[in-house]
Amino acid sequence: MDQGGYLNKIFRTIEKYRLVEKGDKIFVALSGGKDSAAVLFALKKFNEERDPDFEIVGFHINLGTIGSEKIQEIVEKQCELAGVKLVVFELKKEGIDLGEIAKKNRRPICGVCGVIKRYLMNKIPRELGATKIATGHHGDDILVFFIKNILGMNYSWIGKFRPKAESDNPKLLTKIRPLFFVGRKENEEFVKNLGVPYVQESLCIYFKEKIKLYEKTNKWYDIIDRLESEAPGFKERLLNSVIKMSTYFESEDQLKFCKICGEPTNTEICAFCRLTGKTKNSKL
Ligand SMILES: [Zn+2]
C-alpha cells in the first residue's frame, strides 16, 4: 500500500473514533519497535496536516535488562526525528529489578514485565499531565487476539476491542489505538520509508521464553493474511464487526483503587504492589 493510503486509513480512524481532541496531551508508549514508531509518526503527521493542535510526548520504559541501553538509544533517535519530547522511566533507577521480582514470585519474567509496564504506562504519564496514551496495537494484533479469545471461549476482553478504550475511572487514562485498521507489514513499510530506526522484537533477552508463543502468533498472522488475499477486505470487515460486537460486551469491571498505592485495580491490592511487595511507605 502506498504511504498516502496507509496514512489515510489511520487519519480516518482518528477522526471517526475521535481519538484526539484539541488540547490533548498524548503520550505514545514507545518500545523501540516498528509499530510504536509508526504511531508516533502517524500522529505527528496528523497533527501537522489536519491541525487539531495537540501535544505528543514519547514515553519509554527502560527495563534495565541486557540490551536496554541500545533500545533506549533507538527510542531517543525516533523522538529526535519526530521532534517530540521523550520521557524515559528507568526501572533500575527506581529500584525495580524484573529478574528478582520474577524469581521471588516464581513467575515467568514476561508476565511480570507485562504487569509492571501496564501499571507504569498509566501512572507515570497521568502524573505528568497526559490526557491519553497511544499504543502500537494494530489490526493484525487485534484480529489474532480476538480469534484466540473466541476459540478459548473467553469473552471478557471483547468489550475492550475498539480504537478508543475509555474508562469511567478518573485515574485510568483513555487508551487510543490509531493503527486499529492497518497491519504490521504496512507499519514496517511506513517507518522504513521514513528512514526511522527501530529494534526487532527478538532483541529482548528473554525472547527465548516466549518463542513458542511468538511462533504460534506468527502462524495466525499468516492465516489471516491468507484469508485477506483470498477474500480482499476480510480484515477490515472483521475489525468493523469486532468493534460492533464490543458494544455488546461493555466491560463491567468495577474499578476500585489499590489499598496500598491508590492506583486503579479490580482487586483490593493491585498486581503491581503484590508483585513488588510494595508497602504504604515505599517510594514509588
Ligand atoms: Zn497498588
PDB file of C-alpha atoms and ligand atoms in Angstrom:
ATOM      1  CA  MET A   1       0.000   0.000   0.000  1.00  0.00           C
ATOM      2  CA  ASP A   2       1.286   3.472  -0.773  1.00  0.00           C
ATOM      3  CA  GLN A   3       2.068   5.748   2.099  1.00  0.00           C
ATOM      4  CA  GLY A   4      -0.835   8.075   1.352  1.00  0.00           C
ATOM      5  CA  GLY A   5      -3.334   5.220   1.509  1.00  0.00           C
ATOM      6  CA  TYR A   6      -1.820   3.990   4.726  1.00  0.00           C
ATOM      7  CA  LEU A   7      -1.955   7.377   6.413  1.00  0.00           C
ATOM      8  CA  ASN A   8      -5.473   7.982   5.127  1.00  0.00           C
ATOM      9  CA  LYS A   9      -6.650   4.813   6.826  1.00  0.00           C
ATOM     10  CA  ILE A  10      -5.102   5.967  10.096  1.00  0.00           C
ATOM     11  CA  PHE A  11      -6.428   9.529   9.770  1.00  0.00           C
ATOM     12  CA  ARG A  12      -9.901   8.130   9.090  1.00  0.00           C
ATOM     13  CA  THR A  13      -9.669   6.014  12.233  1.00  0.00           C
ATOM     14  CA  ILE A  14      -8.536   9.013  14.295  1.00  0.00           C
ATOM     15  CA  GLU A  15     -11.400  11.161  13.019  1.00  0.00           C
ATOM     16  CA  LYS A  16     -14.185   8.603  13.006  1.00  0.00           C
ATOM     17  CA  TYR A  17     -13.499   7.397  16.535  1.00  0.00           C
ATOM     18  CA  ARG A  18     -12.473  10.832  17.844  1.00  0.00           C
ATOM     19  CA  LEU A  19      -9.150   9.621  19.095  1.00  0.00           C
ATOM     20  CA  VAL A  20      -7.703  13.082  19.555  1.00  0.00           C
ATOM     21  CA  GLU A  21      -9.083  16.436  20.570  1.00  0.00           C
ATOM     22  CA  LYS A  22      -7.702  19.943  20.614  1.00  0.00           C
ATOM     23  CA  GLY A  23      -5.546  20.467  23.661  1.00  0.00           C
ATOM     24  CA  ASP A  24      -4.853  16.763  24.232  1.00  0.00           C
ATOM     25  CA  LYS A  25      -1.514  15.751  25.677  1.00  0.00           C
ATOM     26  CA  ILE A  26      -0.933  12.320  24.200  1.00  0.00           C
ATOM     27  CA  PHE A  27       1.813  10.082  25.479  1.00  0.00           C
ATOM     28  CA  VAL A  28       2.966   7.500  22.926  1.00  0.00           C
ATOM     29  CA  ALA A  29       4.197   4.281  24.528  1.00  0.00           C
ATOM     30  CA  LEU A  30       7.445   3.557  22.691  1.00  0.00           C
ATOM     31  CA  SER A  31       9.070   0.136  22.871  1.00  0.00           C
ATOM     32  CA  GLY A  32      11.659   0.820  20.202  1.00  0.00           C
ATOM     33  CA  GLY A  33       9.785  -1.438  17.753  1.00  0.00           C
ATOM     34  CA  LYS A  34       8.248  -0.597  14.380  1.00  0.00           C
ATOM     35  CA  ASP A  35       4.614  -0.458  15.496  1.00  0.00           C
ATOM     36  CA  SER A  36       5.004   2.106  18.246  1.00  0.00           C
ATOM     37  CA  ALA A  37       7.294   4.143  15.980  1.00  0.00           C
ATOM     38  CA  ALA A  38       4.542   4.056  13.339  1.00  0.00           C
ATOM     39  CA  VAL A  39       2.014   5.514  15.824  1.00  0.00           C
ATOM     40  CA  LEU A  40       4.411   8.271  16.779  1.00  0.00           C
ATOM     41  CA  PHE A  41       4.987   9.404  13.195  1.00  0.00           C
ATOM     42  CA  ALA A  42       1.371   8.923  12.101  1.00  0.00           C
ATOM     43  CA  LEU A  43       0.140  11.106  14.995  1.00  0.00           C
ATOM     44  CA  LYS A  44       2.768  13.701  14.225  1.00  0.00           C
ATOM     45  CA  LYS A  45       1.689  13.802  10.561  1.00  0.00           C
ATOM     46  CA  PHE A  46      -1.954  14.043  11.582  1.00  0.00           C
ATOM     47  CA  ASN A  47      -1.136  16.963  13.859  1.00  0.00           C
ATOM     48  CA  GLU A  48       0.720  18.740  11.044  1.00  0.00           C
ATOM     49  CA  GLU A  49      -1.724  18.033   8.237  1.00  0.00           C
ATOM     50  CA  ARG A  50      -5.094  18.264   9.980  1.00  0.00           C
ATOM     51  CA  ASP A  51      -4.012  20.728  12.610  1.00  0.00           C
ATOM     52  CA  PRO A  52      -6.135  19.641  15.561  1.00  0.00           C
ATOM     53  CA  ASP A  53      -3.413  21.081  17.802  1.00  0.00           C
ATOM     54  CA  PHE A  54      -2.493  18.549  20.441  1.00  0.00           C
ATOM     55  CA  GLU A  55       0.763  17.726  22.149  1.00  0.00           C
ATOM     56  CA  ILE A  56       2.691  14.494  21.564  1.00  0.00           C
ATOM     57  CA  VAL A  57       5.164  13.146  24.117  1.00  0.00           C
ATOM     58  CA  GLY A  58       7.208   9.961  23.751  1.00  0.00           C
ATOM     59  CA  PHE A  59       7.209   7.619  26.742  1.00  0.00           C
ATOM     60  CA  HIS A  60       9.649   4.769  27.176  1.00  0.00           C
ATOM     61  CA  ILE A  61      10.257   2.321  29.998  1.00  0.00           C
ATOM     62  CA  ASN A  62      13.882   1.228  30.244  1.00  0.00           C
ATOM     63  CA  LEU A  63      13.604  -2.333  31.545  1.00  0.00           C
ATOM     64  CA  GLY A  64      17.130  -2.407  32.895  1.00  0.00           C
ATOM     65  CA  THR A  65      17.986  -5.699  31.196  1.00  0.00           C
ATOM     66  CA  ILE A  66      20.764  -6.530  28.749  1.00  0.00           C
ATOM     67  CA  GLY A  67      20.197  -4.530  25.577  1.00  0.00           C
ATOM     68  CA  SER A  68      18.024  -1.895  27.257  1.00  0.00           C
ATOM     69  CA  GLU A  69      20.550   0.877  26.682  1.00  0.00           C
ATOM     70  CA  LYS A  70      20.662   0.124  22.966  1.00  0.00           C
ATOM     71  CA  ILE A  71      16.858   0.143  22.801  1.00  0.00           C
ATOM     72  CA  GLN A  72      16.704   3.465  24.637  1.00  0.00           C
ATOM     73  CA  GLU A  73      19.169   4.972  22.162  1.00  0.00           C
ATOM     74  CA  ILE A  74      16.913   3.965  19.288  1.00  0.00           C
ATOM     75  CA  VAL A  75      13.836   5.416  21.019  1.00  0.00           C
ATOM     76  CA  GLU A  76      15.771   8.650  21.605  1.00  0.00           C
ATOM     77  CA  LYS A  77      16.624   8.761  17.911  1.00  0.00           C
ATOM     78  CA  GLN A  78      12.960   8.169  16.971  1.00  0.00           C
ATOM     79  CA  CYS A  79      11.823  11.083  19.136  1.00  0.00           C
ATOM     80  CA  GLU A  80      14.572  13.318  17.854  1.00  0.00           C
ATOM     81  CA  LEU A  81      13.489  12.608  14.266  1.00  0.00           C
ATOM     82  CA  ALA A  82       9.851  13.228  15.174  1.00  0.00           C
ATOM     83  CA  GLY A  83      10.778  16.382  17.064  1.00  0.00           C
ATOM     84  CA  VAL A  84       8.925  15.359  20.221  1.00  0.00           C
ATOM     85  CA  LYS A  85       9.916  15.340  23.857  1.00  0.00           C
ATOM     86  CA  LEU A  86      10.761  11.968  25.368  1.00  0.00           C
ATOM     87  CA  VAL A  87      10.148  10.825  28.931  1.00  0.00           C
ATOM     88  CA  VAL A  88      12.132   7.751  29.996  1.00  0.00           C
ATOM     89  CA  PHE A  89      11.326   5.775  33.107  1.00  0.00           C
ATOM     90  CA  GLU A  90      14.230   3.580  34.201  1.00  0.00           C
ATOM     91  CA  LEU A  91      13.223   0.566  36.265  1.00  0.00           C
ATOM     92  CA  LYS A  92      16.713   0.023  37.688  1.00  0.00           C
ATOM     93  CA  LYS A  93      16.969   3.615  38.900  1.00  0.00           C
ATOM     94  CA  GLU A  94      13.632   3.238  40.658  1.00  0.00           C
ATOM     95  CA  GLY A  95      14.802   0.057  42.351  1.00  0.00           C
ATOM     96  CA  ILE A  96      12.700  -2.328  40.256  1.00  0.00           C
ATOM     97  CA  ASP A  97      14.579  -5.451  39.190  1.00  0.00           C
ATOM     98  CA  LEU A  98      12.470  -7.594  36.853  1.00  0.00           C
ATOM     99  CA  GLY A  99      14.602 -10.725  37.268  1.00  0.00           C
ATOM    100  CA  GLU A 100      14.497 -10.510  41.039  1.00  0.00           C
ATOM    101  CA  ILE A 101      10.743  -9.938  41.164  1.00  0.00           C
ATOM    102  CA  ALA A 102      10.126 -12.882  38.829  1.00  0.00           C
ATOM    103  CA  LYS A 103      12.312 -15.148  40.958  1.00  0.00           C
ATOM    104  CA  LYS A 104      10.728 -14.060  44.229  1.00  0.00           C
ATOM    105  CA  ASN A 105       7.197 -14.605  42.902  1.00  0.00           C
ATOM    106  CA  ARG A 106       8.104 -17.708  40.889  1.00  0.00           C
ATOM    107  CA  ARG A 107       6.505 -16.151  37.839  1.00  0.00           C
ATOM    108  CA  PRO A 108       7.735 -16.049  34.232  1.00  0.00           C
ATOM    109  CA  ILE A 109       9.576 -12.817  33.613  1.00  0.00           C
ATOM    110  CA  CYS A 110       7.428 -11.878  30.590  1.00  0.00           C
ATOM    111  CA  GLY A 111       4.314 -11.897  32.759  1.00  0.00           C
ATOM    112  CA  VAL A 112       5.996  -9.759  35.412  1.00  0.00           C
ATOM    113  CA  CYS A 113       7.279  -7.363  32.771  1.00  0.00           C
ATOM    114  CA  GLY A 114       3.753  -7.031  31.331  1.00  0.00           C
ATOM    115  CA  VAL A 115       2.169  -6.192  34.704  1.00  0.00           C
ATOM    116  CA  ILE A 116       4.825  -3.614  35.529  1.00  0.00           C
ATOM    117  CA  LYS A 117       4.694  -1.962  32.123  1.00  0.00           C
ATOM    118  CA  ARG A 118       0.898  -1.712  32.109  1.00  0.00           C
ATOM    119  CA  TYR A 119       0.931  -0.166  35.571  1.00  0.00           C
ATOM    120  CA  LEU A 120       3.620   2.417  34.845  1.00  0.00           C
ATOM    121  CA  MET A 121       2.251   3.218  31.390  1.00  0.00           C
ATOM    122  CA  ASN A 122      -0.866   4.524  33.094  1.00  0.00           C
ATOM    123  CA  LYS A 123       0.572   6.011  36.285  1.00  0.00           C
ATOM    124  CA  ILE A 124       3.591   7.961  35.067  1.00  0.00           C
ATOM    125  CA  PRO A 125       2.003   9.696  32.038  1.00  0.00           C
ATOM    126  CA  ARG A 126      -1.085  10.559  34.111  1.00  0.00           C
ATOM    127  CA  GLU A 127       1.081  12.159  36.784  1.00  0.00           C
ATOM    128  CA  LEU A 128       2.807  14.167  34.055  1.00  0.00           C
ATOM    129  CA  GLY A 129      -0.476  15.551  32.752  1.00  0.00           C
ATOM    130  CA  ALA A 130      -1.269  13.109  29.937  1.00  0.00           C
ATOM    131  CA  THR A 131      -4.874  13.066  28.730  1.00  0.00           C
ATOM    132  CA  LYS A 132      -4.456   9.864  26.681  1.00  0.00           C
ATOM    133  CA  ILE A 133      -1.975   7.136  25.965  1.00  0.00           C
ATOM    134  CA  ALA A 134      -1.437   5.858  22.397  1.00  0.00           C
ATOM    135  CA  THR A 135      -0.206   2.332  21.752  1.00  0.00           C
ATOM    136  CA  GLY A 136       1.082   0.468  18.703  1.00  0.00           C
ATOM    137  CA  HIS A 137      -1.613  -2.244  18.699  1.00  0.00           C
ATOM    138  CA  HIS A 138      -2.534  -2.844  15.072  1.00  0.00           C
ATOM    139  CA  GLY A 139      -5.279  -4.633  13.174  1.00  0.00           C
ATOM    140  CA  ASP A 140      -3.398  -7.937  12.874  1.00  0.00           C
ATOM    141  CA  ASP A 141      -2.790  -7.940  16.632  1.00  0.00           C
ATOM    142  CA  ILE A 142      -6.435  -7.260  17.359  1.00  0.00           C
ATOM    143  CA  LEU A 143      -7.703  -9.948  14.967  1.00  0.00           C
ATOM    144  CA  VAL A 144      -5.355 -12.652  16.211  1.00  0.00           C
ATOM    145  CA  PHE A 145      -6.072 -11.776  19.839  1.00  0.00           C
ATOM    146  CA  PHE A 146      -9.788 -11.766  19.063  1.00  0.00           C
ATOM    147  CA  ILE A 147      -9.702 -15.180  17.336  1.00  0.00           C
ATOM    148  CA  LYS A 148      -7.654 -16.708  20.156  1.00  0.00           C
ATOM    149  CA  ASN A 149     -10.086 -15.404  22.757  1.00  0.00           C
ATOM    150  CA  ILE A 150     -13.119 -16.620  20.846  1.00  0.00           C
ATOM    151  CA  LEU A 151     -11.562 -20.078  20.497  1.00  0.00           C
ATOM    152  CA  GLY A 152     -10.762 -20.077  24.199  1.00  0.00           C
ATOM    153  CA  MET A 153     -14.353 -19.023  24.978  1.00  0.00           C
ATOM    154  CA  ASN A 154     -13.015 -16.018  26.767  1.00  0.00           C
ATOM    155  CA  TYR A 155     -15.373 -13.165  26.009  1.00  0.00           C
ATOM    156  CA  SER A 156     -14.456 -10.787  28.779  1.00  0.00           C
ATOM    157  CA  TRP A 157     -11.947  -8.915  26.634  1.00  0.00           C
ATOM    158  CA  ILE A 158     -14.238  -8.235  23.704  1.00  0.00           C
ATOM    159  CA  GLY A 159     -15.551  -5.032  25.304  1.00  0.00           C
ATOM    160  CA  LYS A 160     -12.053  -3.589  25.053  1.00  0.00           C
ATOM    161  CA  PHE A 161     -11.542  -4.304  21.336  1.00  0.00           C
ATOM    162  CA  ARG A 162     -12.005  -0.838  19.930  1.00  0.00           C
ATOM    163  CA  PRO A 163      -9.869   2.047  18.675  1.00  0.00           C
ATOM    164  CA  LYS A 164     -10.584   4.074  21.803  1.00  0.00           C
ATOM    165  CA  ALA A 165     -10.840   2.428  25.223  1.00  0.00           C
ATOM    166  CA  GLU A 166     -12.325   4.970  27.592  1.00  0.00           C
ATOM    167  CA  SER A 167     -12.649   4.442  31.273  1.00  0.00           C
ATOM    168  CA  ASP A 168     -15.016   5.607  33.988  1.00  0.00           C
ATOM    169  CA  ASN A 169     -12.184   5.633  36.448  1.00  0.00           C
ATOM    170  CA  PRO A 170     -10.606   9.090  36.662  1.00  0.00           C
ATOM    171  CA  LYS A 171      -7.206   7.559  37.380  1.00  0.00           C
ATOM    172  CA  LEU A 172      -7.241   5.299  34.341  1.00  0.00           C
ATOM    173  CA  LEU A 173      -6.088   7.019  31.159  1.00  0.00           C
ATOM    174  CA  THR A 174      -8.031   6.580  27.930  1.00  0.00           C
ATOM    175  CA  LYS A 175      -6.094   4.368  25.530  1.00  0.00           C
ATOM    176  CA  ILE A 176      -6.101   5.062  21.819  1.00  0.00           C
ATOM    177  CA  ARG A 177      -5.076   2.704  19.010  1.00  0.00           C
ATOM    178  CA  PRO A 178      -4.694   4.723  15.814  1.00  0.00           C
ATOM    179  CA  LEU A 179      -3.320   1.645  13.977  1.00  0.00           C
ATOM    180  CA  PHE A 180      -6.535  -0.335  14.518  1.00  0.00           C
ATOM    181  CA  PHE A 181      -7.191  -0.690  10.771  1.00  0.00           C
ATOM    182  CA  VAL A 182      -3.646  -1.207   9.481  1.00  0.00           C
ATOM    183  CA  GLY A 183      -1.357  -4.222   9.763  1.00  0.00           C
ATOM    184  CA  ARG A 184       2.152  -4.989  10.930  1.00  0.00           C
ATOM    185  CA  LYS A 185       3.665  -5.127   7.429  1.00  0.00           C
ATOM    186  CA  GLU A 186       2.274  -1.722   6.490  1.00  0.00           C
ATOM    187  CA  ASN A 187       3.721  -0.281   9.717  1.00  0.00           C
ATOM    188  CA  GLU A 188       7.114  -1.647   8.874  1.00  0.00           C
ATOM    189  CA  GLU A 189       6.996  -0.267   5.356  1.00  0.00           C
ATOM    190  CA  PHE A 190       5.930   3.144   6.667  1.00  0.00           C
ATOM    191  CA  VAL A 191       8.776   3.518   9.170  1.00  0.00           C
ATOM    192  CA  LYS A 192      11.301   2.082   6.722  1.00  0.00           C
ATOM    193  CA  ASN A 193      10.266   4.624   4.088  1.00  0.00           C
ATOM    194  CA  LEU A 194      10.714   7.412   6.611  1.00  0.00           C
ATOM    195  CA  GLY A 195      14.166   6.108   7.467  1.00  0.00           C
ATOM    196  CA  VAL A 196      13.242   5.715  11.127  1.00  0.00           C
ATOM    197  CA  PRO A 197      15.392   3.210  13.054  1.00  0.00           C
ATOM    198  CA  TYR A 198      13.653   0.507  15.094  1.00  0.00           C
ATOM    199  CA  VAL A 199      14.548  -2.639  17.007  1.00  0.00           C
ATOM    200  CA  GLN A 200      13.448  -6.208  16.320  1.00  0.00           C
ATOM    201  CA  GLU A 201      11.244  -7.866  18.947  1.00  0.00           C
ATOM    202  CA  SER A 202      13.852 -10.606  19.255  1.00  0.00           C
ATOM    203  CA  LEU A 203      16.271  -8.149  20.846  1.00  0.00           C
ATOM    204  CA  CYS A 204      14.661  -8.847  24.233  1.00  0.00           C
ATOM    205  CA  ILE A 205      16.993 -11.214  26.111  1.00  0.00           C
ATOM    206  CA  TYR A 206      14.013 -13.115  27.458  1.00  0.00           C
ATOM    207  CA  PHE A 207      12.741 -13.695  23.942  1.00  0.00           C
ATOM    208  CA  LYS A 208      13.571 -17.394  24.227  1.00  0.00           C
ATOM    209  CA  GLU A 209      10.943 -17.723  26.958  1.00  0.00           C
ATOM    210  CA  LYS A 210       8.200 -16.643  24.622  1.00  0.00           C
ATOM    211  CA  ILE A 211       9.466 -18.047  21.338  1.00  0.00           C
ATOM    212  CA  LYS A 212       6.704 -20.702  21.255  1.00  0.00           C
ATOM    213  CA  LEU A 213       4.008 -18.116  21.779  1.00  0.00           C
ATOM    214  CA  TYR A 214       5.628 -15.918  19.162  1.00  0.00           C
ATOM    215  CA  GLU A 215       5.666 -18.744  16.626  1.00  0.00           C
ATOM    216  CA  LYS A 216       2.010 -19.515  17.293  1.00  0.00           C
ATOM    217  CA  THR A 217       1.073 -15.882  16.841  1.00  0.00           C
ATOM    218  CA  ASN A 218       3.012 -15.791  13.583  1.00  0.00           C
ATOM    219  CA  LYS A 219       1.073 -18.782  12.333  1.00  0.00           C
ATOM    220  CA  TRP A 220      -2.159 -16.924  12.994  1.00  0.00           C
ATOM    221  CA  TYR A 221      -0.784 -13.839  11.274  1.00  0.00           C
ATOM    222  CA  ASP A 222      -0.152 -15.980   8.178  1.00  0.00           C
ATOM    223  CA  ILE A 223      -3.660 -17.416   8.324  1.00  0.00           C
ATOM    224  CA  ILE A 224      -5.362 -14.028   8.424  1.00  0.00           C
ATOM    225  CA  ASP A 225      -3.044 -12.791   5.648  1.00  0.00           C
ATOM    226  CA  ARG A 226      -4.112 -15.722   3.514  1.00  0.00           C
ATOM    227  CA  LEU A 227      -7.768 -15.052   4.220  1.00  0.00           C
ATOM    228  CA  GLU A 228      -7.230 -11.432   3.230  1.00  0.00           C
ATOM    229  CA  SER A 229      -5.665 -12.404  -0.085  1.00  0.00           C
ATOM    230  CA  GLU A 230      -8.451 -14.921  -0.796  1.00  0.00           C
ATOM    231  CA  ALA A 231     -11.182 -12.523   0.241  1.00  0.00           C
ATOM    232  CA  PRO A 232      -9.939  -8.936  -0.021  1.00  0.00           C
ATOM    233  CA  GLY A 233     -11.481  -6.713   2.627  1.00  0.00           C
ATOM    234  CA  PHE A 234     -11.750  -9.596   5.082  1.00  0.00           C
ATOM    235  CA  LYS A 235      -9.635  -7.911   7.755  1.00  0.00           C
ATOM    236  CA  GLU A 236     -11.406  -4.589   7.632  1.00  0.00           C
ATOM    237  CA  ARG A 237     -14.844  -6.203   7.702  1.00  0.00           C
ATOM    238  CA  LEU A 238     -13.973  -8.414  10.629  1.00  0.00           C
ATOM    239  CA  LEU A 239     -12.406  -5.486  12.510  1.00  0.00           C
ATOM    240  CA  ASN A 240     -15.568  -3.436  11.998  1.00  0.00           C
ATOM    241  CA  SER A 241     -17.582  -6.370  13.230  1.00  0.00           C
ATOM    242  CA  VAL A 242     -15.344  -6.688  16.295  1.00  0.00           C
ATOM    243  CA  ILE A 243     -15.938  -3.023  17.165  1.00  0.00           C
ATOM    244  CA  LYS A 244     -19.698  -3.502  16.839  1.00  0.00           C
ATOM    245  CA  MET A 245     -19.529  -6.664  18.898  1.00  0.00           C
ATOM    246  CA  SER A 246     -17.555  -4.898  21.612  1.00  0.00           C
ATOM    247  CA  THR A 247     -20.575  -2.713  22.355  1.00  0.00           C
ATOM    248  CA  TYR A 248     -22.469  -5.839  23.435  1.00  0.00           C
ATOM    249  CA  PHE A 249     -19.691  -6.692  25.855  1.00  0.00           C
ATOM    250  CA  GLU A 250     -19.211  -3.425  27.697  1.00  0.00           C
ATOM    251  CA  SER A 251     -16.707  -4.249  30.365  1.00  0.00           C
ATOM    252  CA  GLU A 252     -18.412  -4.120  33.712  1.00  0.00           C
ATOM    253  CA  ASP A 253     -15.366  -4.262  35.880  1.00  0.00           C
ATOM    254  CA  GLN A 254     -15.997  -2.202  38.960  1.00  0.00           C
ATOM    255  CA  LEU A 255     -12.734  -0.421  39.168  1.00  0.00           C
ATOM    256  CA  LYS A 256     -11.513   0.124  42.658  1.00  0.00           C
ATOM    257  CA  PHE A 257      -8.377   1.763  43.988  1.00  0.00           C
ATOM    258  CA  CYS A 258      -5.457  -0.189  45.399  1.00  0.00           C
ATOM    259  CA  LYS A 259      -5.286  -0.022  49.175  1.00  0.00           C
ATOM    260  CA  ILE A 260      -1.544   0.470  49.070  1.00  0.00           C
ATOM    261  CA  CYS A 261      -0.738   2.727  46.137  1.00  0.00           C
ATOM    262  CA  GLY A 262      -4.162   4.151  45.266  1.00  0.00           C
ATOM    263  CA  GLU A 263      -3.902   3.165  41.606  1.00  0.00           C
ATOM    264  CA  PRO A 264      -6.863   1.660  39.702  1.00  0.00           C
ATOM    265  CA  THR A 265      -7.354  -2.085  40.161  1.00  0.00           C
ATOM    266  CA  ASN A 266     -10.028  -4.798  40.229  1.00  0.00           C
ATOM    267  CA  THR A 267      -8.728  -6.287  43.450  1.00  0.00           C
ATOM    268  CA  GLU A 268      -8.016  -4.949  46.934  1.00  0.00           C
ATOM    269  CA  ILE A 269      -4.293  -4.727  46.287  1.00  0.00           C
ATOM    270  CA  CYS A 270      -3.127  -4.208  42.706  1.00  0.00           C
ATOM    271  CA  ALA A 271      -0.951  -6.668  40.788  1.00  0.00           C
ATOM    272  CA  PHE A 272       1.986  -4.252  40.817  1.00  0.00           C
ATOM    273  CA  CYS A 273       2.018  -3.925  44.617  1.00  0.00           C
ATOM    274  CA  ARG A 274       1.557  -7.673  45.049  1.00  0.00           C
ATOM    275  CA  LEU A 275       4.497  -8.428  42.756  1.00  0.00           C
ATOM    276  CA  THR A 276       6.859  -5.805  44.074  1.00  0.00           C
ATOM    277  CA  GLY A 277       5.903  -6.343  47.705  1.00  0.00           C
ATOM    278  CA  LYS A 278       5.254  -2.648  47.972  1.00  0.00           C
ATOM    279  CA  THR A 279       4.074  -1.179  51.257  1.00  0.00           C
ATOM    280  CA  LYS A 280       2.424   2.121  52.087  1.00  0.00           C
ATOM    281  CA  ASN A 281       5.749   3.767  52.832  1.00  0.00           C
ATOM    282  CA  SER A 282       7.538   2.723  49.633  1.00  0.00           C
ATOM    283  CA  LYS A 283       8.857   5.403  47.358  1.00  0.00           C
ATOM    284  CA  LEU A 284       7.184   4.615  44.035  1.00  0.00           C
TER     285      LEU A 284
HETATM  286 ZN    ZN B   1      -1.026  -0.878  44.239  1.00  0.00          ZN
END
